Amino acid sequence: MQDPIVGIDLGTTNSLVAFADARGPRVLGPGRGLVPSVIRIDDGGVVVGERARVERAHHPHTTAASVKRLIGRSAAEVRDAGAPQGLHVVDGPRGLAAVGLADRTLLPQELSAHVLRELARIASVDLGVAVRRAVITVPAYFDDGQRQATRDAARLAGLEVVRIVNEPTAAALAYGIGRGHRAAETVAVFDLGGGTFDVSILSVIPGDGVGLNGEFLQVLATAGDTALGGDDLDAAIASEFLPRYEAWLGGPPTLHGMELLRAAAERAKCALSTNDRATERLAHAHGFFELVLDRDLLEVLAAPFLERMAACCRRALSDAGVPTIDRVVLVGGSTRIPAVRELARRLFGVEPYTALDPDVVVALGAALQAQVLSGGRTDLLLMDVVPLSLGIETAGGAVAKMIVRNSAVPARATEMFSTGVDGQTAIKVHVVQGERELVNDCRSLATFELRGLPPMPAGIPQVQLDFMVDANGVLAVNAVERRSGRRAQVQVVPAYGLTADEVDRMEADSLAHAREDMHAHRVIDLIVNARLDISWIEDARTRAAALLDTAYLEELEGHLTRLKGFMALAERSPGQVDADAFHAAKDALDRASMRLHEAAIVQSLQSMDRGSKGPVQP
Ligand code: ADP
Ligand code: MG
């Protein structure tokens, strides 16, 4: 690889670096790739990221966080806006806002440079070449001074900034918005991070569909609140529990104790995004303090913040002067909060996009922009058609296709499915993309569960699956069980990273494997059906044995043994098994089991008889 260009999301709370190649955009580095934008500088040197964040409570005077709030601004401006908590703002050269760390005075550019250097290091290790060029994102409202300061930070870190891109624009690019659009549309990007809230209204200018440049997206209006984010909610939760915590401690907590309470509040808040109730324990020398948070309380505490967000959104909408919003993109870790999603849905009147991880969507968009700028992406697929079939996994690892390749978008399909096991209360839906017949040969897109079904015999629940691909190629899958009304849904971006070449290759591959696949699919179906037959037959044979003669039982045993032999072979080496012979063995058992079937009915009638007349068992 020659001199790659990476995409960087330099965030207030977390930063990320991503890279896009023919396989698509991906975040670089270990784990989820989030690098906390926290820097500690002392005589021991510089510590950046997770360690600096975790150890912050122990080194409050030498650790800086949220420096993005100061970059390119004057100290007076920052003080007027209310200096960020936990950051010692001092006057720098020419009245610029600077940070006091123990006896040092540092400009935000210098501090951000440490974060950028760490991201460049992570990228270089991951890609195996020195990374020297980047696309960096900034909030849409950043003025020239703030943009210039961001460039300076990169230069200090030894990085050339190939382009500065607006964060909402990058988020829209990650969803493929602004690519190949025939008609103008408006997009709202709703970004709730750790410390700031930004809402931007973008306009998609109809293009020829080849480029992936920012030019297709124009920022019409932005609004926001630089003192509103997930951290403020953490603080509100912590103060709600403070009186109880004090009473339990028997006095006010130390600074360290406060930090523990705040951290527990944040953990509980994050847990509530997926659960209805969260319990966090704070360990102390004399036992545990328990913080129990439920959705209702969280929503009460969040209400004033939601109201401020709604006001910003209304302002942005009226500034943009657009009648309606066509798409909504969610960005920032705090948009995982269900009440926040609900607010976005209500305000803009459309279901928001949630297919991509809101923490990484800006970085992925920056990486796509970088790829275009490096000339590496001239063959981008247009989502006018679905490039590869979309389907779900069925019993035994086979694929049931829902939307076949080359269907025009928007596309839609509905199918009914049921359960395979008695009393099943959850159904797992595995969404895959590809032309092959088996899940293992397709690309896995997403899995989700439909839970809480009332227990019913196998085959009785009626699960309706809906697949919908919109004009940007975002796939939404809905599952509903019609008897109980239980629902579940998921969104995915199926065309991710597939180039025309790749699609051609996957298609050719599927033709080459078509026969093999048909065979494998058939064998899997046979195994699944044979297993059901065998378990039913063995069960009935135990119950009705007394009504059957030995000769028949022996004949039945012979058929069972033969079928089990085929199953064992099929499971060991599916390619070896003769599917026709396997099928014949299953048919033979089915035919032979007719008598057993009748005997089982007689037997159950007899036992019902006994049940109604006989003595009641204690
Ligand atoms: P920034 O853009 O400011 O760098 P991020 O987008 O990384 O911030 O968001 C960080 C915020 O997201 C933090 O306040 C964190 O508590 C919050 N957050 C992360 N995951 C969740 C979650 N599952 N539920 C609620 N909030 C979350
Ligand atoms: Mg952000």
mmCIF file of N, CA and C and ligand atoms in Angstrom, residues 9-15 34 37 68 167 191-196 229-231 234 266 269-271 273 331-337 358-359, ligand 1:
data_model
loop_
_atom_site.group_PDB
_atom_site.id
_atom_site.type_symbol
_atom_site.label_atom_id
_atom_site.label_comp_id
_atom_site.label_asym_id
_atom_site.label_seq_id
_atom_site.Cartn_x
_atom_site.Cartn_y
_atom_site.Cartn_z
ATOM 1 N N ASP A 9 -11.904 10.975 13.154
ATOM 2 C CA ASP A 9 -12.938 11.697 13.889
ATOM 3 C C ASP A 9 -12.277 12.146 15.189
ATOM 4 N N LEU A 10 -11.924 13.432 15.253
ATOM 5 C CA LEU A 10 -11.277 13.977 16.445
ATOM 6 C C LEU A 10 -12.386 14.514 17.346
ATOM 7 N N GLY A 11 -12.837 13.683 18.294
ATOM 8 C CA GLY A 11 -14.033 14.016 19.072
ATOM 9 C C GLY A 11 -13.717 14.694 20.392
ATOM 10 N N THR A 12 -14.754 15.258 20.997
ATOM 11 C CA THR A 12 -14.601 15.895 22.307
ATOM 12 C C THR A 12 -14.322 14.830 23.366
ATOM 13 N N THR A 13 -15.028 13.714 23.274
ATOM 14 C CA THR A 13 -14.929 12.657 24.274
ATOM 15 C C THR A 13 -14.068 11.499 23.776
ATOM 16 N N ASN A 14 -14.355 11.054 22.537
ATOM 17 C CA ASN A 14 -13.626 9.929 21.953
ATOM 18 C C ASN A 14 -13.183 10.273 20.545
ATOM 19 N N SER A 15 -12.021 9.715 20.148
ATOM 20 C CA SER A 15 -11.540 9.905 18.781
ATOM 21 C C SER A 15 -11.332 8.542 18.144
ATOM 22 N N LEU A 34 -12.257 2.955 19.862
ATOM 23 C CA LEU A 34 -12.474 4.268 20.477
ATOM 24 C C LEU A 34 -11.263 4.665 21.329
ATOM 25 N N SER A 37 -10.422 10.977 24.214
ATOM 26 C CA SER A 37 -9.620 12.174 23.933
ATOM 27 C C SER A 37 -9.138 12.772 25.253
ATOM 28 N N LYS A 68 -11.371 19.903 22.835
ATOM 29 C CA LYS A 68 -11.984 20.360 21.592
ATOM 30 C C LYS A 68 -12.863 21.590 21.832
ATOM 31 N N GLU A 167 -18.564 17.022 10.218
ATOM 32 C CA GLU A 167 -18.988 15.752 10.824
ATOM 33 C C GLU A 167 -20.338 15.253 10.276
ATOM 34 N N ASP A 191 -26.651 14.653 16.379
ATOM 35 C CA ASP A 191 -25.414 14.171 17.005
ATOM 36 C C ASP A 191 -25.388 14.512 18.486
ATOM 37 N N LEU A 192 -25.546 13.513 19.334
ATOM 38 C CA LEU A 192 -25.457 13.724 20.780
ATOM 39 C C LEU A 192 -24.286 12.914 21.318
ATOM 40 N N GLY A 193 -23.217 13.633 21.660
ATOM 41 C CA GLY A 193 -22.007 12.956 22.136
ATOM 42 C C GLY A 193 -21.903 13.034 23.642
ATOM 43 N N GLY A 194 -20.658 13.176 24.129
ATOM 44 C CA GLY A 194 -20.439 13.227 25.561
ATOM 45 C C GLY A 194 -20.740 14.602 26.129
ATOM 46 N N GLY A 195 -20.330 15.639 25.402
ATOM 47 C CA GLY A 195 -20.474 16.982 25.954
ATOM 48 C C GLY A 195 -21.220 17.962 25.081
ATOM 49 N N THR A 196 -21.523 17.576 23.867
ATOM 50 C CA THR A 196 -22.161 18.542 22.975
ATOM 51 C C THR A 196 -23.309 17.904 22.207
ATOM 52 N N GLY A 229 -24.810 17.083 26.763
ATOM 53 C CA GLY A 229 -24.371 15.785 26.244
ATOM 54 C C GLY A 229 -24.542 14.710 27.297
ATOM 55 N N GLY A 230 -24.025 13.533 26.984
ATOM 56 C CA GLY A 230 -24.152 12.396 27.884
ATOM 57 C C GLY A 230 -23.569 12.685 29.268
ATOM 58 N N ASP A 231 -22.481 13.477 29.310
ATOM 59 C CA ASP A 231 -21.852 13.788 30.608
ATOM 60 C C ASP A 231 -22.819 14.512 31.539
ATOM 61 N N ASP A 234 -25.056 12.075 33.085
ATOM 62 C CA ASP A 234 -24.332 11.362 34.154
ATOM 63 C C ASP A 234 -24.342 12.200 35.431
ATOM 64 N N GLU A 266 -22.806 6.645 34.917
ATOM 65 C CA GLU A 266 -22.632 6.473 33.469
ATOM 66 C C GLU A 266 -22.849 5.015 33.070
ATOM 67 N N LYS A 269 -26.501 4.266 33.116
ATOM 68 C CA LYS A 269 -27.163 4.919 31.981
ATOM 69 C C LYS A 269 -26.968 4.092 30.709
ATOM 70 N N CYS A 270 -25.740 3.652 30.468
ATOM 71 C CA CYS A 270 -25.461 2.875 29.254
ATOM 72 C C CYS A 270 -26.214 1.537 29.288
ATOM 73 N N ALA A 271 -26.247 0.898 30.475
ATOM 74 C CA ALA A 271 -26.947 -0.387 30.584
ATOM 75 C C ALA A 271 -28.429 -0.218 30.266
ATOM 76 N N SER A 273 -29.765 1.514 28.095
ATOM 77 C CA SER A 273 -30.081 1.614 26.669
ATOM 78 C C SER A 273 -30.535 0.272 26.116
ATOM 79 N N VAL A 331 -25.974 10.105 15.271
ATOM 80 C CA VAL A 331 -24.532 10.077 15.508
ATOM 81 C C VAL A 331 -24.293 10.301 16.997
ATOM 82 N N GLY A 332 -23.194 9.711 17.525
ATOM 83 C CA GLY A 332 -22.822 9.960 18.911
ATOM 84 C C GLY A 332 -23.352 8.879 19.829
ATOM 85 N N GLY A 333 -22.512 8.500 20.800
ATOM 86 C CA GLY A 333 -22.844 7.405 21.708
ATOM 87 C C GLY A 333 -24.172 7.595 22.426
ATOM 88 N N SER A 334 -24.520 8.845 22.730
ATOM 89 C CA SER A 334 -25.734 9.077 23.527
ATOM 90 C C SER A 334 -27.023 8.881 22.732
ATOM 91 N N THR A 335 -26.932 8.717 21.393
ATOM 92 C CA THR A 335 -28.159 8.453 20.640
ATOM 93 C C THR A 335 -28.583 6.995 20.790
ATOM 94 N N ARG A 336 -27.831 6.213 21.599
ATOM 95 C CA ARG A 336 -28.309 4.858 21.901
ATOM 96 C C ARG A 336 -29.438 4.889 22.906
ATOM 97 N N ILE A 337 -29.592 5.997 23.612
ATOM 98 C CA ILE A 337 -30.651 6.104 24.624
ATOM 99 C C ILE A 337 -32.007 6.075 23.908
ATOM 100 N N PRO A 358 -23.371 4.277 16.136
ATOM 101 C CA PRO A 358 -23.332 5.750 16.158
ATOM 102 C C PRO A 358 -21.985 6.308 16.621
ATOM 103 N N ASP A 359 -21.193 5.498 17.308
ATOM 104 C CA ASP A 359 -19.875 5.958 17.752
ATOM 105 C C ASP A 359 -18.885 6.062 16.605
HETATM 106 P P1 ADP B 1 -18.008 12.802 21.343
HETATM 107 O O1 ADP B 1 -18.600 13.018 20.006
HETATM 108 O O2 ADP B 1 -18.293 13.927 22.317
HETATM 109 O O3 ADP B 1 -16.577 12.436 21.309
HETATM 110 P P2 ADP B 1 -19.214 10.139 21.659
HETATM 111 O O4 ADP B 1 -20.007 10.147 20.429
HETATM 112 O O5 ADP B 1 -18.069 9.214 21.732
HETATM 113 O O6 ADP B 1 -18.771 11.609 22.076
HETATM 114 O O7 ADP B 1 -20.247 9.825 22.865
HETATM 115 C C1 ADP B 1 -19.820 9.668 24.183
HETATM 116 C C2 ADP B 1 -21.048 9.641 25.084
HETATM 117 O O8 ADP B 1 -21.896 8.555 24.703
HETATM 118 C C3 ADP B 1 -20.721 9.460 26.549
HETATM 119 O O9 ADP B 1 -21.455 10.390 27.321
HETATM 120 C C4 ADP B 1 -21.228 8.039 26.846
HETATM 121 O O10 ADP B 1 -21.690 7.903 28.196
HETATM 122 C C5 ADP B 1 -22.381 7.931 25.873
HETATM 123 N N1 ADP B 1 -22.723 6.527 25.583
HETATM 124 C C6 ADP B 1 -21.919 5.554 25.068
HETATM 125 N N2 ADP B 1 -22.577 4.379 24.982
HETATM 126 C C7 ADP B 1 -23.838 4.617 25.449
HETATM 127 C C8 ADP B 1 -24.998 3.798 25.643
HETATM 128 N N3 ADP B 1 -24.989 2.476 25.343
HETATM 129 N N4 ADP B 1 -26.120 4.367 26.152
HETATM 130 C C9 ADP B 1 -26.125 5.675 26.489
HETATM 131 N N5 ADP B 1 -25.069 6.510 26.347
HETATM 132 C C10 ADP B 1 -23.936 5.979 25.831
#
